[in-house]
Amino acid sequence: MSKRKIFVGGEFLITDSEPGDMFIVEEMTTEHKMIYSAATDFVKKEILPNDEQFEKINEDYARSLLEMAGNLGLNGTDIPEAYGGEDMDKTSTCLVTEALGGAPSFSVSFGAHTGIGTLPIVYFGSDEQKRKYLPKLATGEWFASYCLTETDAGSDALNTRTTASLTEDGKFYILNGEKIYITNGAWADIYIVYAKVDGKSFTGFIVERAFPGLSLGKEEDKMGIKGSSTTSVILKDCRVPKENVLFEIGQGHKVAFNVLNIGRYKLAASTVGACKIAITEAVKYANSREQFGRKISSFGMIKNKLADMSIRTFMAESLVYRLAGAIDDRFNTLDETAKQQVTENAKTIEEYALECSIAKIYGSECADFCMDELVQIFGGSGYIAGYPPERMYRDTRINRIFEGTNEINRLLIPATILKRAMKGRLDLLNAVQVVGEEIRNYLSDTVIMGDAPLAVQERLVKISKKIFLLAAGKAANRLGANLEEEQEVMGFMADMIIEIYVMESGLLRAMKIISKKGESNAQYHDATAKIYINDTFPKIVHWARQILSYVEAGDDQAAQIATVNRLADYPPTETIALRRLVAEKVIKARKYPF
Amino acid sequence: MDVVVLVKQVPDTESLIQIAEDSVSIKTGDLKWIINPYDEFAVEEALQIRETQGGTVTILSMGPEKATEAIRTALAMGADSGVLINDPMTAGGDALTTAKVLAAALKEIPYDLIIAGQRAVDGDNYQVGSAVAEYLGIPQISLVIKEEIFNGKIRCHRVFEGGTVVVETPFPALFTTQRGLNEPRYASLPGIMKAKKKPLDIKTLADIGIDPAIVGKAGSKTKIKTLNFPSERQAVRMIDGESGAEKAANLVKILHGEIKAI
């Protein structure tokens, strides 16, 4: 395998990648393919036929599935071999997570167990804690859960009221407080609980179900994912042995947030799996339902929907596996000793925090889009319980809320970029200056582009970055320290950053496939990149204009907006025929076609 | 007990099959490939036999290099080693030439028992297993749903129209599988990682000492003339009527009058 260039987090905004720098899912090894097959077979044979089981809580069934998953090794891809796992690369974990993403409700139970439930111990646990807990989590004998949220600590996660105080003999911490909306609440055997020691130092604890003082609230009656358990977890003078402190006192935020980063890209992988199922359901119905004497899949408006669902899912898939590959590459730079060190692991995960937020936002919104169109394609029957779309529509909605709302993640993206720019980790200021100079020296309005495949789209992605740097530079300049208070501006910046990463990921994947298989064998990839970038570029322009018209005034404003307009001038790509082409492929394949 | 399982890699049964320009083969570009489902039963049964009898399970396949994926999957399920006969001269052959190649390869592999799928779901020839047994001169039992091994013999239950028949034979022997024999296990992730290190030999026709002239297209006794899709199913037609009796009457009218089926 050729060596990919390693980017620092956020660098994609200022450095253009080559297709060779990015991992694409088509580059799976034979083992990866087998892992994906094993996981999809499991879902197809053991879970999907019992679809209706997941409209109510059934602990025995969920436990039996978790144990079956354990037998297959699906729970342990991130767990080191010494502790009962397989210690696989992130790509393998993503493939398993994606496959399980197609499972109603269980995807959430499984995701919380293997992700935010297990990973705090994998990355931050002591050897003793790992030996004690990880083997049981790998086999699925024990369910894990993650307890961060409280009534007054939702998005403001550090505003924890739960306290921990050391007993006089120094052997136990006494925990008091209440956590809410805890996934796997009623089923979990261990809870990763965050509490403030002496009301000050935010710290993680491993709390066993059997510890005295732990009790559970009633099952929540949720909008969707009704087959998963969600309860409050009540700690009343709960006695937790000192050995169960996770990582260090006062370092709980590192555990909580780094694990959420991983949880976020895994959530995105899971939504890709759900979207693929939605496309299968949608095209199956559109190919059988007849109106006006024709299958509805023969109508342009339905074709558009099938194409758009597949195009966005392609984009989500491209970015998720790009990110998994990037995290793997970075982990591979660590030597064996460094891999054992908590701080090195944490640093590696933290590096791509903003890409993880992008994945979470894009994946969850892509899934909402797909489920919404799925309901629409089914028409009236899409609104009726008992048909898959109604359940899938409700089930997916949580993805925009948990593991950090999409709003919190949107704020994190530009905030992280700015913080790294200030600390010198990302050379954003220089990039802003370079763009400024380029714009001043910009003489010709006509740009000569090669006729290489996707050359126009490649240019549009590059220009998107320039437009972002121009707008973000002005916003930072004018608003200074107040920028973070101006959440609407931050939101526009986040949207630009997200779409730049998405467009570039889809573009590079399409380019790589074209160069491998030849243009004539990659026409659907080519069409997908063209359609998506054609439709998204005007949004970048719109967001930039909005930022500039808010932060600038008078002649400066007019000049900046004129610059954006000049950069934004591009001939539109014809997308009606291209969408039909993609749709025809979906209709023939009867599933997600890539 | 040394068991050899004959495995073929076939297109996933859910794949969209398209006929190629030559009209005698299918387009293979976008296909997803799997182990032939009947061969999966064979692998599972071999593993169960090894669990009770000890011995080894060897996977034997003929096909392009890509077919190693099917062998690897069987190794991930738990088989011990694999052999692939990969030679361009085998291309375009019929069931009989495949059997010749596999039988030649089996001269080098020790076996007490050979298990094969009753048929491969792509070509649907139902011939390879039987022909291999003939070439090797060993007894064969087809369409087996249950087997028992005792006193150096194998007793197989095979289905036929309306009942089952119990057949017994000494070793070495070959049997082919029928649905209901077992529930194949999944390849587990640790199994997949272990499979990577298990021996998988790739051999040519020269390696197994077979004359290319008697196999492949040149050696075939049958030839596919053309491939056609079945005609598309007609849309469902609902029978009108206020009551069951009226619907039945209308149905009879259509069957008798329009379709002339009765």
GROMACS .gro file of C-alpha atoms in nm, chain B residues 49-165:
model
  117
  643ILE     CA    1  -1.720  -3.401   1.174
  644ARG     CA    2  -1.374  -3.279   1.269
  645GLU     CA    3  -1.509  -3.172   1.609
  646THR     CA    4  -1.626  -3.527   1.685
  647GLN     CA    5  -1.381  -3.739   1.482
  648GLY     CA    6  -1.065  -3.529   1.483
  649GLY     CA    7  -0.860  -3.496   1.164
  650THR     CA    8  -0.837  -3.214   0.915
  651VAL     CA    9  -1.059  -3.010   0.685
  652THR     CA   10  -0.915  -2.904   0.350
  653ILE     CA   11  -1.091  -2.671   0.110
  654LEU     CA   12  -1.048  -2.737  -0.262
  655SER     CA   13  -1.163  -2.499  -0.533
  656MET     CA   14  -1.101  -2.425  -0.898
  657GLY     CA   15  -1.133  -2.074  -1.031
  658PRO     CA   16  -0.969  -1.736  -1.081
  659GLU     CA   17  -0.740  -1.592  -0.816
  660LYS     CA   18  -1.038  -1.407  -0.674
  661ALA     CA   19  -1.174  -1.746  -0.560
  662THR     CA   20  -0.914  -1.740  -0.282
  663GLU     CA   21  -1.166  -1.511  -0.106
  664ALA     CA   22  -1.415  -1.796  -0.086
  665ILE     CA   23  -1.143  -2.029   0.044
  666ARG     CA   24  -1.036  -1.770   0.300
  667THR     CA   25  -1.395  -1.743   0.418
  668ALA     CA   26  -1.407  -2.120   0.469
  669LEU     CA   27  -1.073  -2.101   0.653
  670ALA     CA   28  -1.219  -1.824   0.868
  671MET     CA   29  -1.510  -2.054   0.953
  672GLY     CA   30  -1.248  -2.297   1.081
  673ALA     CA   31  -1.110  -2.514   0.798
  674ASP     CA   32  -0.739  -2.597   0.821
  675SER     CA   33  -0.598  -2.537   0.475
  676GLY     CA   34  -0.696  -2.459   0.119
  677VAL     CA   35  -0.596  -2.545  -0.236
  678LEU     CA   36  -0.697  -2.342  -0.540
  679ILE     CA   37  -0.646  -2.469  -0.892
  680ASN     CA   38  -0.593  -2.148  -1.083
  681ASP     CA   39  -0.504  -2.186  -1.450
  682PRO     CA   40  -0.632  -1.985  -1.747
  683MET     CA   41  -0.666  -2.308  -1.945
  684THR     CA   42  -0.953  -2.420  -1.721
  685ALA     CA   43  -1.168  -2.126  -1.833
  686GLY     CA   44  -1.486  -2.194  -2.027
  687GLY     CA   45  -1.504  -2.556  -1.917
  688ASP     CA   46  -1.821  -2.752  -1.839
  689ALA     CA   47  -1.908  -2.946  -1.524
  690LEU     CA   48  -1.724  -3.255  -1.643
  691THR     CA   49  -1.396  -3.077  -1.705
  692THR     CA   50  -1.422  -2.910  -1.362
  693ALA     CA   51  -1.466  -3.255  -1.209
  694LYS     CA   52  -1.161  -3.385  -1.399
  695VAL     CA   53  -0.948  -3.104  -1.258
  696LEU     CA   54  -1.075  -3.147  -0.903
  697ALA     CA   55  -1.030  -3.526  -0.919
  698ALA     CA   56  -0.673  -3.479  -1.040
  699ALA     CA   57  -0.603  -3.238  -0.756
  700LEU     CA   58  -0.751  -3.486  -0.507
  701LYS     CA   59  -0.483  -3.741  -0.601
  702GLU     CA   60  -0.239  -3.526  -0.403
  703ILE     CA   61  -0.464  -3.453  -0.105
  704PRO     CA   62  -0.531  -3.726   0.152
  705TYR     CA   63  -0.901  -3.779   0.221
  706ASP     CA   64  -1.142  -4.018   0.384
  707LEU     CA   65  -1.445  -3.816   0.298
  708ILE     CA   66  -1.529  -3.554   0.035
  709ILE     CA   67  -1.824  -3.322   0.080
  710ALA     CA   68  -1.963  -3.105  -0.200
  711GLY     CA   69  -2.264  -2.884  -0.246
  712GLN     CA   70  -2.541  -3.057  -0.441
  713ARG     CA   71  -2.501  -2.785  -0.706
  714ALA     CA   72  -2.357  -2.439  -0.752
  715VAL     CA   73  -2.628  -2.174  -0.760
  716ASP     CA   74  -2.479  -2.005  -1.067
  717GLY     CA   75  -2.451  -2.286  -1.324
  718ASP     CA   76  -2.708  -2.515  -1.154
  719ASN     CA   77  -2.550  -2.822  -1.317
  720TYR     CA   78  -2.588  -3.069  -1.026
  721GLN     CA   79  -2.298  -3.265  -1.177
  722VAL     CA   80  -1.958  -3.181  -1.033
  723GLY     CA   81  -1.983  -3.376  -0.707
  724SER     CA   82  -2.106  -3.693  -0.873
  725ALA     CA   83  -1.853  -3.671  -1.154
  726VAL     CA   84  -1.564  -3.627  -0.909
  727ALA     CA   85  -1.675  -3.944  -0.728
  728GLU     CA   86  -1.691  -4.128  -1.060
  729TYR     CA   87  -1.343  -4.015  -1.164
  730LEU     CA   88  -1.207  -4.121  -0.825
  731GLY     CA   89  -1.399  -4.446  -0.830
  732ILE     CA   90  -1.553  -4.393  -0.488
  733PRO     CA   91  -1.914  -4.425  -0.368
  734GLN     CA   92  -2.127  -4.116  -0.359
  735ILE     CA   93  -2.451  -4.021  -0.183
  736SER     CA   94  -2.640  -3.714  -0.299
  737LEU     CA   95  -2.878  -3.464  -0.134
  738VAL     CA   96  -2.788  -3.551   0.223
  739ILE     CA   97  -2.976  -3.390   0.515
  740LYS     CA   98  -2.814  -3.591   0.796
  741GLU     CA   99  -2.506  -3.811   0.838
  742GLU     CA  100  -2.369  -4.037   1.110
  743ILE     CA  101  -2.023  -4.189   1.123
  744PHE     CA  102  -1.960  -4.517   1.304
  745ASN     CA  103  -1.744  -4.829   1.267
  746GLY     CA  104  -1.557  -4.688   0.971
  747LYS     CA  105  -1.875  -4.622   0.778
  748ILE     CA  106  -2.093  -4.323   0.702
  749ARG     CA  107  -2.470  -4.347   0.710
  750CYS     CA  108  -2.653  -4.071   0.525
  751HIS     CA  109  -3.015  -3.967   0.519
  752ARG     CA  110  -3.112  -3.833   0.181
  753VAL     CA  111  -3.440  -3.686   0.072
  754PHE     CA  112  -3.648  -3.784  -0.222
  755GLU     CA  113  -4.004  -3.708  -0.324
  756GLY     CA  114  -4.225  -3.766  -0.021
  757GLY     CA  115  -3.972  -3.929   0.210
  758THR     CA  116  -3.616  -4.002   0.310
  759VAL     CA  117  -3.388  -4.291   0.236
   0.00000   0.00000   0.00000
